[in-house]
């Protein structure tokens, strides 16, 4: 059994991941932008080389941000990189503030899910082919100009994509070679290829919590430096 952490160590860990002690300003209120809605997910790593951190989801109530839930998170195998200059294939998670256009999953949506939810089928793919007109898009079946070797066959990721939320990184106006297929999804066996992942139960709780009418966003960043989450 792992030894219990002292109160002081727990408090230090909380601060390192951007959480404020009781009575201090909540993280979203220290950020430059939260997307304009009344729900927010923050994904915080200690530094750009980190592969783990914390995901927290927040509600804005009576003019103040209140924590609704939290879970340990995993990031890219090569850490995090500034979203505006990230390169595809680097196994880094892009930092920044992003919309959450819709959710999807191999399994049925958790009870209470209000976000648009798309079920994965045998012919569901996510195109990552820079030469395709379907770049960084769901395609069903696989688009004729999208090479299967440059796409994710979603149904084969039965653990990770049991439940997932599309992160709108490089999504509205895709820039080739910037990156594709960045999601918030269920943990796999280790660090991700650039997504953010959380335990299965946490992913279910996030989907049951998120309300599109409250315009939820996700902010990804580090505790300090050029990619500090408070800069977004």
Coordinates of N, CA and C in Angstrom, one line a residue:
X1 N 0.8 -1.2 0.0 CA 0.0 0.0 0.0 C 0.9 1.2 0.0
X2 N 0.5 2.2 -0.8 CA 1.3 3.5 -0.9 C 1.1 4.3 0.4
X3 N 2.2 4.8 1.0 CA 2.1 5.6 2.2 C 1.1 6.8 2.0
X4 N 0.4 7.2 3.0 CA -0.5 8.3 2.9 C 0.3 9.6 2.8
X5 N -0.1 10.5 2.0 CA 0.5 11.8 1.8 C 0.1 12.7 3.0
X6 N 1.0 13.5 3.4 CA 0.7 14.5 4.4 C -0.1 15.6 3.9
X7 N -0.8 16.4 4.8 CA -1.6 17.5 4.4 C -0.8 18.5 3.6
X8 N 0.5 18.7 4.1 CA 1.3 19.7 3.4 C 1.6 19.3 2.0
X9 N 1.9 18.0 1.8 CA 2.3 17.5 0.4 C 1.1 17.7 -0.5
X10 N -0.1 17.3 0.0 CA -1.3 17.4 -0.8 C -1.6 18.8 -1.2
X11 N -1.4 19.8 -0.3 CA -1.6 21.2 -0.6 C -0.7 21.6 -1.6
X12 N 0.6 21.2 -1.5 CA 1.6 21.6 -2.5 C 1.3 21.1 -3.9
X13 N 0.8 19.8 -3.9 CA 0.4 19.2 -5.2 C -0.7 20.0 -5.8
X14 N -1.7 20.4 -5.0 CA -2.9 21.1 -5.5 C -2.4 22.4 -6.1
X15 N -1.6 23.1 -5.4 CA -1.1 24.4 -6.0 C -0.3 24.2 -7.3
X16 N 0.5 23.2 -7.3 CA 1.3 22.9 -8.5 C 0.4 22.7 -9.8
X17 N -0.8 22.2 -9.6 CA -1.7 22.0 -10.7 C -2.7 23.1 -10.9
X18 N -2.5 24.2 -10.3 CA -3.3 25.4 -10.6 C -4.5 25.6 -9.7
X19 N -4.8 24.6 -8.8 CA -5.9 24.8 -7.9 C -5.6 25.8 -6.8
X20 N -6.6 26.5 -6.3 CA -6.4 27.5 -5.3 C -6.8 26.9 -3.9
X21 N -6.1 27.2 -2.9 CA -6.5 26.7 -1.6 C -7.9 27.3 -1.2
X22 N -8.6 26.7 -0.2 CA -9.9 27.2 0.2 C -9.8 28.7 0.5
X23 N -10.8 29.5 0.0 CA -10.8 30.9 0.2 C -10.1 31.7 -0.8
X24 N -9.3 31.1 -1.7 CA -8.6 31.9 -2.7 C -9.3 31.8 -4.0
X25 N -8.8 32.6 -4.9 CA -9.5 32.8 -6.2 C -9.5 31.5 -7.0
X26 N -10.6 30.9 -7.5 CA -10.6 29.7 -8.3 C -9.9 29.9 -9.6
X27 N -9.3 28.9 -10.1 CA -8.5 29.0 -11.4 C -9.2 29.7 -12.5
X28 N -10.4 29.4 -12.9 CA -11.0 30.1 -14.0 C -11.1 31.7 -13.8
X29 N -11.2 32.1 -12.6 CA -11.2 33.6 -12.4 C -9.8 34.2 -12.5
X30 N -8.8 33.4 -12.6 CA -7.4 33.9 -12.8 C -7.0 33.8 -14.3
X31 N -7.9 33.3 -15.1 CA -7.6 33.1 -16.6 C -8.0 34.4 -17.4
X32 N -7.3 34.5 -18.5 CA -7.5 35.7 -19.4 C -8.9 35.5 -20.1
X33 N -9.3 34.3 -20.4 CA -10.6 34.0 -21.1 C -11.1 32.7 -20.7
X34 N -12.4 32.5 -20.6 CA -13.0 31.2 -20.3 C -14.0 30.8 -21.4
X35 N -14.0 31.6 -22.5 CA -14.9 31.2 -23.6 C -16.3 31.8 -23.6
X36 N -16.6 32.5 -22.5 CA -17.9 33.2 -22.5 C -19.1 32.5 -22.0
X37 N -18.9 31.2 -21.7 CA -20.0 30.4 -21.2 C -20.0 30.3 -19.7
X38 N -20.8 29.4 -19.2 CA -20.9 29.3 -17.8 C -20.5 27.9 -17.3
X39 N -19.8 27.1 -18.2 CA -19.2 25.9 -17.9 C -17.8 25.9 -18.5
X40 N -16.8 25.3 -17.8 CA -15.5 25.2 -18.3 C -14.8 24.0 -17.7
X41 N -14.0 23.4 -18.6 CA -13.1 22.3 -18.2 C -11.6 22.8 -18.3
X42 N -10.9 22.6 -17.2 CA -9.5 23.0 -17.2 C -8.6 21.7 -17.2
X43 N -7.6 21.7 -18.0 CA -6.7 20.5 -18.0 C -5.3 21.1 -17.8
X44 N -4.7 20.8 -16.7 CA -3.5 21.5 -16.2 C -2.4 20.5 -16.0
X45 N -1.2 20.8 -16.6 CA 0.0 20.0 -16.3 C 1.0 20.9 -15.7
X46 N 2.0 20.3 -14.9 CA 3.0 21.1 -14.3 C 3.9 21.9 -15.3
X47 N 4.3 21.2 -16.3 CA 5.1 21.8 -17.3 C 4.9 21.2 -18.7
X48 N 5.6 21.7 -19.7 CA 5.4 21.2 -21.1 C 6.0 19.8 -21.3
X49 N 6.8 19.3 -20.4 CA 7.3 18.0 -20.5 C 6.5 17.0 -19.7
X50 N 5.5 17.5 -19.0 CA 4.7 16.6 -18.2 C 3.7 15.7 -19.0
X51 N 3.5 14.5 -18.6 CA 2.5 13.7 -19.3 C 1.3 13.4 -18.4
X52 N 1.3 14.0 -17.2 CA 0.1 13.8 -16.3 C -0.2 15.2 -15.7
X53 N -1.4 15.2 -15.1 CA -1.9 16.5 -14.5 C -3.3 16.3 -14.0
X54 N -4.1 17.3 -14.1 CA -5.4 17.3 -13.5 C -6.4 17.9 -14.4
X55 N -7.6 17.3 -14.6 CA -8.7 17.9 -15.3 C -9.8 18.2 -14.2
X56 N -10.3 19.4 -14.3 CA -11.3 19.9 -13.4 C -12.4 20.5 -14.2
X57 N -13.7 20.3 -13.8 CA -14.8 20.9 -14.5 C -15.5 21.8 -13.6
X58 N -15.9 23.0 -14.1 CA -16.4 24.1 -13.3 C -17.7 24.6 -13.8
X59 N -18.5 25.1 -12.8 CA -19.8 25.8 -13.2 C -19.7 27.3 -12.7
X60 N -20.2 28.2 -13.4 CA -20.3 29.6 -13.0 C -21.7 29.8 -12.3
X61 N -21.6 30.1 -11.0 CA -22.8 30.2 -10.2 C -22.8 31.5 -9.4
X62 N -23.8 32.3 -9.6 CA -23.9 33.5 -8.8 C -22.7 34.4 -9.0
X63 N -22.2 34.5 -10.2 CA -21.0 35.3 -10.5 C -19.7 34.8 -10.1
X64 N -19.6 33.5 -9.7 CA -18.4 32.9 -9.3 C -18.2 31.5 -9.8
X65 N -17.0 31.1 -10.1 CA -16.7 29.8 -10.6 C -16.6 28.8 -9.4
X66 N -17.3 27.7 -9.6 CA -17.4 26.7 -8.5 C -17.0 25.3 -9.1
X67 N -16.1 24.6 -8.5 CA -15.6 23.3 -8.9 C -16.8 22.3 -8.9
X68 N -17.0 21.6 -10.0 CA -18.0 20.6 -10.0 C -17.5 19.2 -10.0
X69 N -16.2 19.0 -10.3 CA -15.6 17.7 -10.3 C -14.1 17.8 -10.7
X70 N -13.4 16.8 -10.4 CA -11.9 16.7 -10.8 C -11.5 15.3 -10.9
X71 N -10.4 15.1 -11.7 CA -9.9 13.8 -11.9 C -8.4 13.9 -12.4
X72 N -7.6 12.9 -12.1 CA -6.3 12.8 -12.7 C -6.3 12.7 -14.2
X73 N -5.4 13.4 -14.9 CA -5.4 13.4 -16.3 C -4.1 12.9 -16.9
X74 N -4.1 12.5 -18.2 CA -2.9 12.2 -18.9 C -2.9 13.0 -20.2
X75 N -1.7 13.4 -20.6 CA -1.4 14.2 -21.7 C -0.6 13.4 -22.8
X76 N -0.1 14.1 -23.8 CA 0.7 13.5 -24.8 C 2.0 12.9 -24.3
X77 N 2.4 11.9 -25.0 CA 3.7 11.1 -24.6 C 4.9 12.1 -24.6
X78 N 4.8 13.1 -25.4 CA 5.9 14.1 -25.5 C 5.5 15.4 -24.8
X79 N 4.5 15.4 -23.9 CA 4.1 16.5 -23.2 C 3.1 17.4 -23.9
X80 N 3.3 18.7 -23.7 CA 2.4 19.7 -24.3 C 3.1 20.7 -25.1
X81 N 2.4 21.3 -26.1 CA 3.0 22.3 -27.0 C 2.0 23.4 -27.3
X82 N 2.4 24.6 -27.5 CA 1.6 25.7 -27.8 C 0.7 25.4 -29.0
X83 N -0.6 25.5 -28.9 CA -1.5 25.0 -29.9 C -1.3 25.7 -31.3
X84 N -0.9 27.0 -31.2 CA -0.8 27.8 -32.5 C 0.4 27.4 -33.3
X85 N 1.4 26.7 -32.7 CA 2.6 26.3 -33.4 C 2.9 24.8 -33.4
X86 N 1.9 24.1 -32.8 CA 2.1 22.6 -32.7 C 2.2 22.0 -34.1
X87 N 2.9 20.9 -34.2 CA 3.1 20.1 -35.4 C 2.5 18.7 -35.3
X88 N 1.8 18.3 -36.3 CA 1.2 17.0 -36.3 C 2.3 15.9 -36.2
X89 N 1.9 14.8 -35.5 CA 2.8 13.7 -35.3 C 3.8 13.8 -34.2
X90 N 3.7 14.9 -33.4 CA 4.7 15.1 -32.3 C 4.3 14.5 -31.0
X91 N 3.2 13.9 -30.9 CA 2.7 13.3 -29.7 C 2.6 14.3 -28.5
X92 N 2.3 15.6 -28.9 CA 2.1 16.6 -27.9 C 0.7 17.0 -27.8
X93 N 0.2 17.4 -26.6 CA -1.1 17.9 -26.4 C -1.1 19.4 -26.7
X94 N -2.0 20.0 -27.5 CA -2.0 21.4 -27.8 C -2.6 22.2 -26.7
X95 N -1.9 23.2 -26.2 CA -2.4 24.1 -25.2 C -3.3 25.2 -25.9
X96 N -4.2 25.8 -25.1 CA -5.1 26.8 -25.6 C -6.5 26.6 -25.1
X97 N -7.4 27.5 -25.5 CA -8.8 27.4 -25.2 C -9.6 27.0 -26.4
X98 N -10.5 26.0 -26.2 CA -11.2 25.4 -27.3 C -12.6 25.1 -27.1
X99 N -13.4 25.2 -28.1 CA -14.8 24.7 -28.1 C -14.9 23.2 -27.9
X100 N -16.1 22.7 -27.6 CA -16.3 21.3 -27.5 C -17.6 21.0 -28.3
X101 N -17.4 20.8 -29.6 CA -18.5 20.8 -30.6 C -19.5 19.6 -30.4
X102 N -19.0 18.4 -30.1 CA -19.9 17.3 -29.9 C -19.1 16.1 -29.2
X103 N -19.9 15.2 -28.7 CA -19.3 14.0 -28.0 C -19.5 12.8 -28.9
X104 N -18.8 11.7 -28.6 CA -19.1 10.5 -29.4 C -18.6 9.3 -28.5
X105 N -19.0 8.1 -29.0 CA -18.5 6.9 -28.2 C -18.9 5.6 -28.8
X106 N -18.2 4.6 -28.5 CA -18.5 3.2 -28.9 C -19.8 2.8 -28.1
X107 N -19.8 3.2 -26.9 CA -20.9 2.8 -26.0 C -22.0 3.9 -26.0
X108 N -23.2 3.5 -25.5 CA -24.3 4.5 -25.4 C -23.9 5.7 -24.5
X109 N -24.5 6.8 -24.8 CA -24.2 8.0 -24.0 C -24.6 7.8 -22.6
X110 N -23.8 8.2 -21.6 CA -24.2 8.1 -20.2 C -25.5 8.8 -19.9
X111 N -26.2 8.3 -19.0 CA -27.5 8.9 -18.6 C -27.3 10.4 -18.3
X112 N -28.1 11.2 -18.8 CA -28.1 12.7 -18.5 C -27.3 13.5 -19.6
X113 N -26.6 12.8 -20.5 CA -25.9 13.5 -21.6 C -26.7 14.4 -22.4
X114 N -26.4 15.7 -22.5 CA -27.1 16.6 -23.3 C -26.3 17.1 -24.5
X115 N -25.0 16.9 -24.5 CA -24.2 17.3 -25.7 C -24.6 16.4 -26.9
X116 N -24.6 16.9 -28.1 CA -24.8 16.0 -29.3 C -23.8 14.8 -29.1
X117 N -24.4 13.6 -29.3 CA -23.6 12.4 -29.1 C -23.7 11.5 -30.3
X118 N -22.6 11.2 -30.9 CA -22.5 10.4 -32.1 C -22.0 9.0 -31.7
X119 N -22.7 7.9 -32.1 CA -22.3 6.6 -31.8 C -21.3 6.1 -32.9
X120 N -20.2 5.5 -32.4 CA -19.2 5.0 -33.3 C -19.7 3.7 -33.9
X121 N -19.5 3.5 -35.3 CA -20.0 2.3 -36.0 C -18.7 1.7 -36.6
X122 N -18.9 0.5 -37.2 CA -17.8 -0.2 -37.8 C -17.1 0.6 -38.9
X123 N -17.9 1.6 -39.6 CA -17.3 2.3 -40.7 C -17.0 3.8 -40.3
X124 N -16.8 4.0 -39.0 CA -16.5 5.4 -38.5 C -15.0 5.6 -38.4
X125 N -14.6 6.7 -39.0 CA -13.1 7.0 -39.1 C -12.9 8.5 -38.7
X126 N -11.7 8.8 -38.3 CA -11.3 10.2 -38.1 C -10.1 10.5 -39.1
X127 N -10.3 11.3 -40.1 CA -9.3 11.5 -41.1 C -8.2 12.5 -40.6
X128 N -7.0 12.0 -40.7 CA -5.8 12.8 -40.3 C -4.9 13.0 -41.5
X129 N -5.4 12.7 -42.7 CA -4.6 12.8 -43.9 C -4.5 14.2 -44.4
X130 N -3.3 14.8 -44.4 CA -3.2 16.2 -44.8 C -3.6 16.5 -46.2
X131 N -3.7 15.5 -47.1 CA -4.0 15.7 -48.5 C -5.5 15.5 -48.7
X132 N -6.3 15.2 -47.7 CA -7.7 14.9 -47.8 C -8.6 16.1 -47.6
X133 N -9.7 16.2 -48.3 CA -10.7 17.2 -48.1 C -11.4 17.0 -46.8
X134 N -11.2 15.8 -46.2 CA -11.9 15.5 -44.9 C -10.9 15.6 -43.7
X135 N -9.8 16.3 -43.9 CA -8.8 16.4 -42.9 C -9.4 17.0 -41.6
X136 N -9.1 16.3 -40.5 CA -9.6 16.6 -39.2 C -11.1 16.6 -39.1
X137 N -11.7 15.6 -39.7 CA -13.1 15.4 -39.6 C -13.5 13.9 -39.5
X138 N -14.6 13.7 -38.9 CA -15.3 12.3 -38.8 C -15.7 12.0 -40.3
X139 N -15.4 10.8 -40.7 CA -15.9 10.4 -42.0 C -16.4 9.0 -42.0
X140 N -17.6 8.8 -42.5 CA -18.3 7.6 -42.4 C -19.1 7.3 -43.7
X141 N -18.6 6.4 -44.6 CA -17.4 5.6 -44.4 C -16.1 6.4 -44.6
X142 N -15.0 5.8 -44.6 CA -13.7 6.5 -44.9 C -13.8 7.2 -46.2
X143 N -13.5 8.5 -46.2 CA -13.5 9.3 -47.5 C -12.6 8.7 -48.5
X144 N -12.9 8.7 -49.8 CA -12.2 8.1 -50.8 C -10.8 8.7 -51.0
X145 N -10.6 10.0 -50.5 CA -9.3 10.7 -50.7 C -8.5 10.7 -49.4
X146 N -9.0 9.9 -48.4 CA -8.3 9.8 -47.1 C -7.7 8.4 -46.9
X147 N -6.4 8.3 -46.8 CA -5.7 7.0 -46.7 C -6.0 6.4 -45.3
X148 N -6.3 5.2 -45.3 CA -6.6 4.5 -44.0 C -5.4 4.5 -43.1
X149 N -4.2 4.6 -43.7 CA -3.0 4.6 -42.9 C -2.8 6.0 -42.2
X150 N -3.6 7.0 -42.7 CA -3.5 8.4 -42.1 C -4.9 8.7 -41.5
X151 N -5.5 7.7 -40.9 CA -6.8 8.0 -40.3 C -6.9 7.0 -39.1
X152 N -7.8 7.4 -38.1 CA -8.1 6.5 -37.0 C -9.4 5.8 -37.2
X153 N -9.4 4.5 -37.2 CA -10.6 3.6 -37.3 C -11.1 3.6 -35.8
X154 N -12.1 4.5 -35.6 CA -12.5 4.7 -34.2 C -12.9 3.5 -33.4
X155 N -13.6 2.6 -34.1 CA -14.1 1.4 -33.4 C -13.0 0.5 -32.8
X156 N -11.8 0.6 -33.3 CA -10.7 -0.2 -32.8 C -10.2 0.3 -31.5
X157 N -10.5 1.5 -31.0 CA -10.1 2.0 -29.8 C -11.2 1.8 -28.7
X158 N -11.5 0.6 -28.4 CA -12.7 0.3 -27.6 C -12.6 0.8 -26.2
X159 N -11.4 0.9 -25.7 CA -11.2 1.5 -24.3 C -11.3 3.0 -24.4
X160 N -10.4 3.6 -25.2 CA -10.3 5.1 -25.2 C -11.5 5.8 -25.7
X161 N -12.1 5.2 -26.7 CA -13.3 5.9 -27.3 C -14.6 5.2 -26.9
X162 N -14.6 4.6 -25.7 CA -15.9 4.2 -25.1 C -16.7 5.5 -25.0
X163 N -16.1 6.5 -24.5 CA -16.7 7.9 -24.5 C -15.6 8.9 -24.8
X164 N -16.0 9.9 -25.5 CA -15.0 11.0 -25.9 C -15.8 12.3 -26.2
X165 N -15.0 13.3 -26.1 CA -15.5 14.7 -26.4 C -14.6 15.3 -27.4
X166 N -15.0 15.8 -28.5 CA -14.2 16.4 -29.5 C -13.7 17.8 -29.0
X167 N -12.4 17.9 -29.0 CA -11.8 19.2 -28.7 C -11.5 19.9 -30.0
X168 N -12.1 21.2 -30.1 CA -12.0 21.8 -31.4 C -10.7 22.5 -31.7
X169 N -9.6 21.8 -31.5 CA -8.3 22.2 -31.9 C -8.1 22.0 -33.4
X170 N -7.7 23.1 -34.1 CA -7.5 23.1 -35.5 C -8.7 22.6 -36.3
X171 N -9.9 22.9 -35.8 CA -11.1 22.3 -36.3 C -11.9 23.3 -37.2
X172 N -12.2 24.5 -36.8 CA -13.0 25.4 -37.5 C -12.5 25.7 -38.9
X173 N -11.2 26.0 -39.0 CA -10.5 26.2 -40.3 C -9.2 25.5 -40.2
X174 N -9.2 24.2 -40.5 CA -8.0 23.3 -40.3 C -6.8 23.8 -41.0
X175 N -5.6 23.8 -40.3 CA -4.3 24.2 -40.9 C -3.6 22.8 -41.1
X176 N -3.2 22.5 -42.4 CA -2.6 21.3 -42.7 C -1.3 21.2 -41.9
X177 N -1.0 20.0 -41.4 CA 0.2 19.7 -40.6 C 0.2 20.2 -39.2
X178 N -0.9 20.9 -38.8 CA -1.0 21.4 -37.4 C -1.5 20.3 -36.5
X179 N -2.3 19.4 -36.9 CA -2.8 18.3 -36.1 C -4.2 18.0 -36.2
X180 N -4.6 16.8 -35.9 CA -6.0 16.3 -36.1 C -6.4 15.3 -35.1
X181 N -7.7 15.2 -34.8 CA -8.1 14.1 -33.9 C -7.7 14.3 -32.4
X182 N -8.0 15.5 -31.9 CA -7.6 15.8 -30.5 C -8.9 15.7 -29.7
X183 N -9.0 14.8 -28.7 CA -10.2 14.6 -28.0 C -9.9 14.5 -26.5
X184 N -10.9 14.7 -25.7 CA -10.9 14.3 -24.3 C -11.6 12.9 -24.2
X185 N -10.9 11.9 -23.7 CA -11.4 10.6 -23.8 C -11.0 9.7 -22.6
X186 N -11.4 8.5 -22.6 CA -11.0 7.6 -21.5 C -9.6 7.2 -21.6
X187 N -9.0 7.0 -20.4 CA -7.6 6.5 -20.3 C -7.4 5.2 -21.1
X188 N -6.2 5.2 -21.8 CA -5.7 3.9 -22.3 C -4.7 3.4 -21.4
X189 N -3.6 2.8 -21.9 CA -2.6 2.1 -21.1 C -1.6 3.1 -20.6
X190 N -1.5 4.3 -21.1 CA -0.5 5.2 -20.7 C -0.7 6.6 -21.3
X191 N 0.3 7.4 -21.5 CA 0.2 8.7 -22.1 C -0.5 8.6 -23.5
X192 N -1.0 9.7 -23.9 CA -1.8 9.8 -25.2 C -0.9 10.2 -26.3
X193 N -1.5 10.2 -27.5 CA -0.7 10.6 -28.7 C -0.9 12.1 -28.9
X194 N -1.6 12.8 -28.0 CA -1.8 14.2 -28.1 C -3.1 14.7 -27.5
X195 N -4.0 13.7 -27.1 CA -5.2 14.0 -26.5 C -5.1 14.3 -25.0
X196 N -6.2 14.5 -24.4 CA -6.3 14.5 -22.9 C -7.2 13.4 -22.5
X197 N -6.7 12.6 -21.5 CA -7.5 11.4 -21.1 C -7.7 11.4 -19.6
X198 N -8.8 10.8 -19.2 CA -9.2 10.7 -17.8 C -9.8 9.3 -17.5
X199 N -9.9 8.9 -16.3 CA -10.5 7.6 -16.0 C -11.9 7.5 -16.6
X200 N -12.3 6.3 -16.8 CA -13.6 6.1 -17.5 C -14.8 6.7 -16.7
X201 N -14.8 6.6 -15.4 CA -15.9 7.1 -14.6 C -15.9 8.6 -14.7
X202 N -14.7 9.3 -14.7 CA -14.7 10.7 -14.8 C -15.2 11.2 -16.2
X203 N -14.9 10.4 -17.2 CA -15.4 10.8 -18.6 C -17.0 10.7 -18.6
X204 N -17.5 9.7 -17.9 CA -19.0 9.6 -17.9 C -19.6 10.8 -17.1
X205 N -18.9 11.2 -16.0 CA -19.4 12.3 -15.2 C -19.3 13.6 -16.0
X206 N -18.3 13.8 -16.8 CA -18.1 15.0 -17.6 C -19.3 15.1 -18.6
X207 N -19.6 14.0 -19.2 CA -20.6 14.0 -20.3 C -22.0 14.2 -19.6
X208 N -22.2 13.7 -18.4 CA -23.5 13.9 -17.8 C -23.6 15.3 -17.3
X209 N -22.5 16.0 -17.0 CA -22.5 17.4 -16.5 C -22.6 18.4 -17.6
X210 N -21.9 18.2 -18.7 CA -21.8 19.2 -19.8 C -23.2 19.6 -20.4
X211 N -23.5 20.9 -20.5 CA -24.7 21.4 -21.0 C -24.4 22.3 -22.2
X212 N -24.7 22.0 -23.4 CA -24.4 22.9 -24.6 C -25.0 24.2 -24.4
X213 N -26.1 24.4 -23.8 CA -26.8 25.7 -23.6 C -25.9 26.6 -22.7
X214 N -25.0 26.0 -22.0 CA -24.1 26.8 -21.1 C -22.7 27.0 -21.8
X215 N -22.6 26.6 -23.0 CA -21.4 26.9 -23.8 C -20.1 26.4 -23.1
X216 N -20.0 25.1 -22.8 CA -18.7 24.7 -22.2 C -17.5 24.8 -23.2
X217 N -16.4 25.1 -22.6 CA -15.1 25.1 -23.3 C -14.1 24.3 -22.5
X218 N -13.0 24.0 -23.1 CA -11.9 23.4 -22.4 C -10.6 24.2 -22.6
X219 N -9.9 24.5 -21.5 CA -8.7 25.2 -21.5 C -7.6 24.2 -21.1
X220 N -6.5 24.2 -21.9 CA -5.4 23.2 -21.7 C -4.1 24.1 -21.5
X221 N -3.4 23.8 -20.4 CA -2.2 24.6 -20.2 C -1.3 24.1 -19.1
X222 N -0.3 24.8 -18.8 CA 0.6 24.5 -17.7 C 0.4 25.5 -16.6
X223 N 1.1 25.2 -15.4 CA 1.0 26.0 -14.3 C 1.6 27.4 -14.4
X224 N 2.6 27.5 -15.3 CA 3.4 28.8 -15.5 C 4.0 28.8 -16.8
X225 N 4.7 29.9 -17.1 CA 5.4 30.0 -18.4 C 4.6 30.4 -19.6
X226 N 5.2 30.4 -20.8 CA 4.4 30.8 -22.0 C 3.1 30.1 -22.3
X227 N 3.0 28.8 -21.8 CA 1.8 28.0 -22.0 C 1.0 27.9 -20.7
X228 N 1.2 28.9 -19.8 CA 0.4 28.9 -18.6 C -1.1 29.0 -18.9
X229 N -1.9 28.2 -18.2 CA -3.3 28.1 -18.5 C -4.0 29.5 -18.2
X230 N -3.4 30.3 -17.3 CA -4.0 31.6 -17.0 C -3.8 32.6 -18.2
X231 N -3.0 32.3 -19.2 CA -2.8 33.2 -20.3 C -3.9 33.0 -21.4
X232 N -4.7 31.9 -21.3 CA -5.7 31.6 -22.3 C -7.0 32.2 -22.0

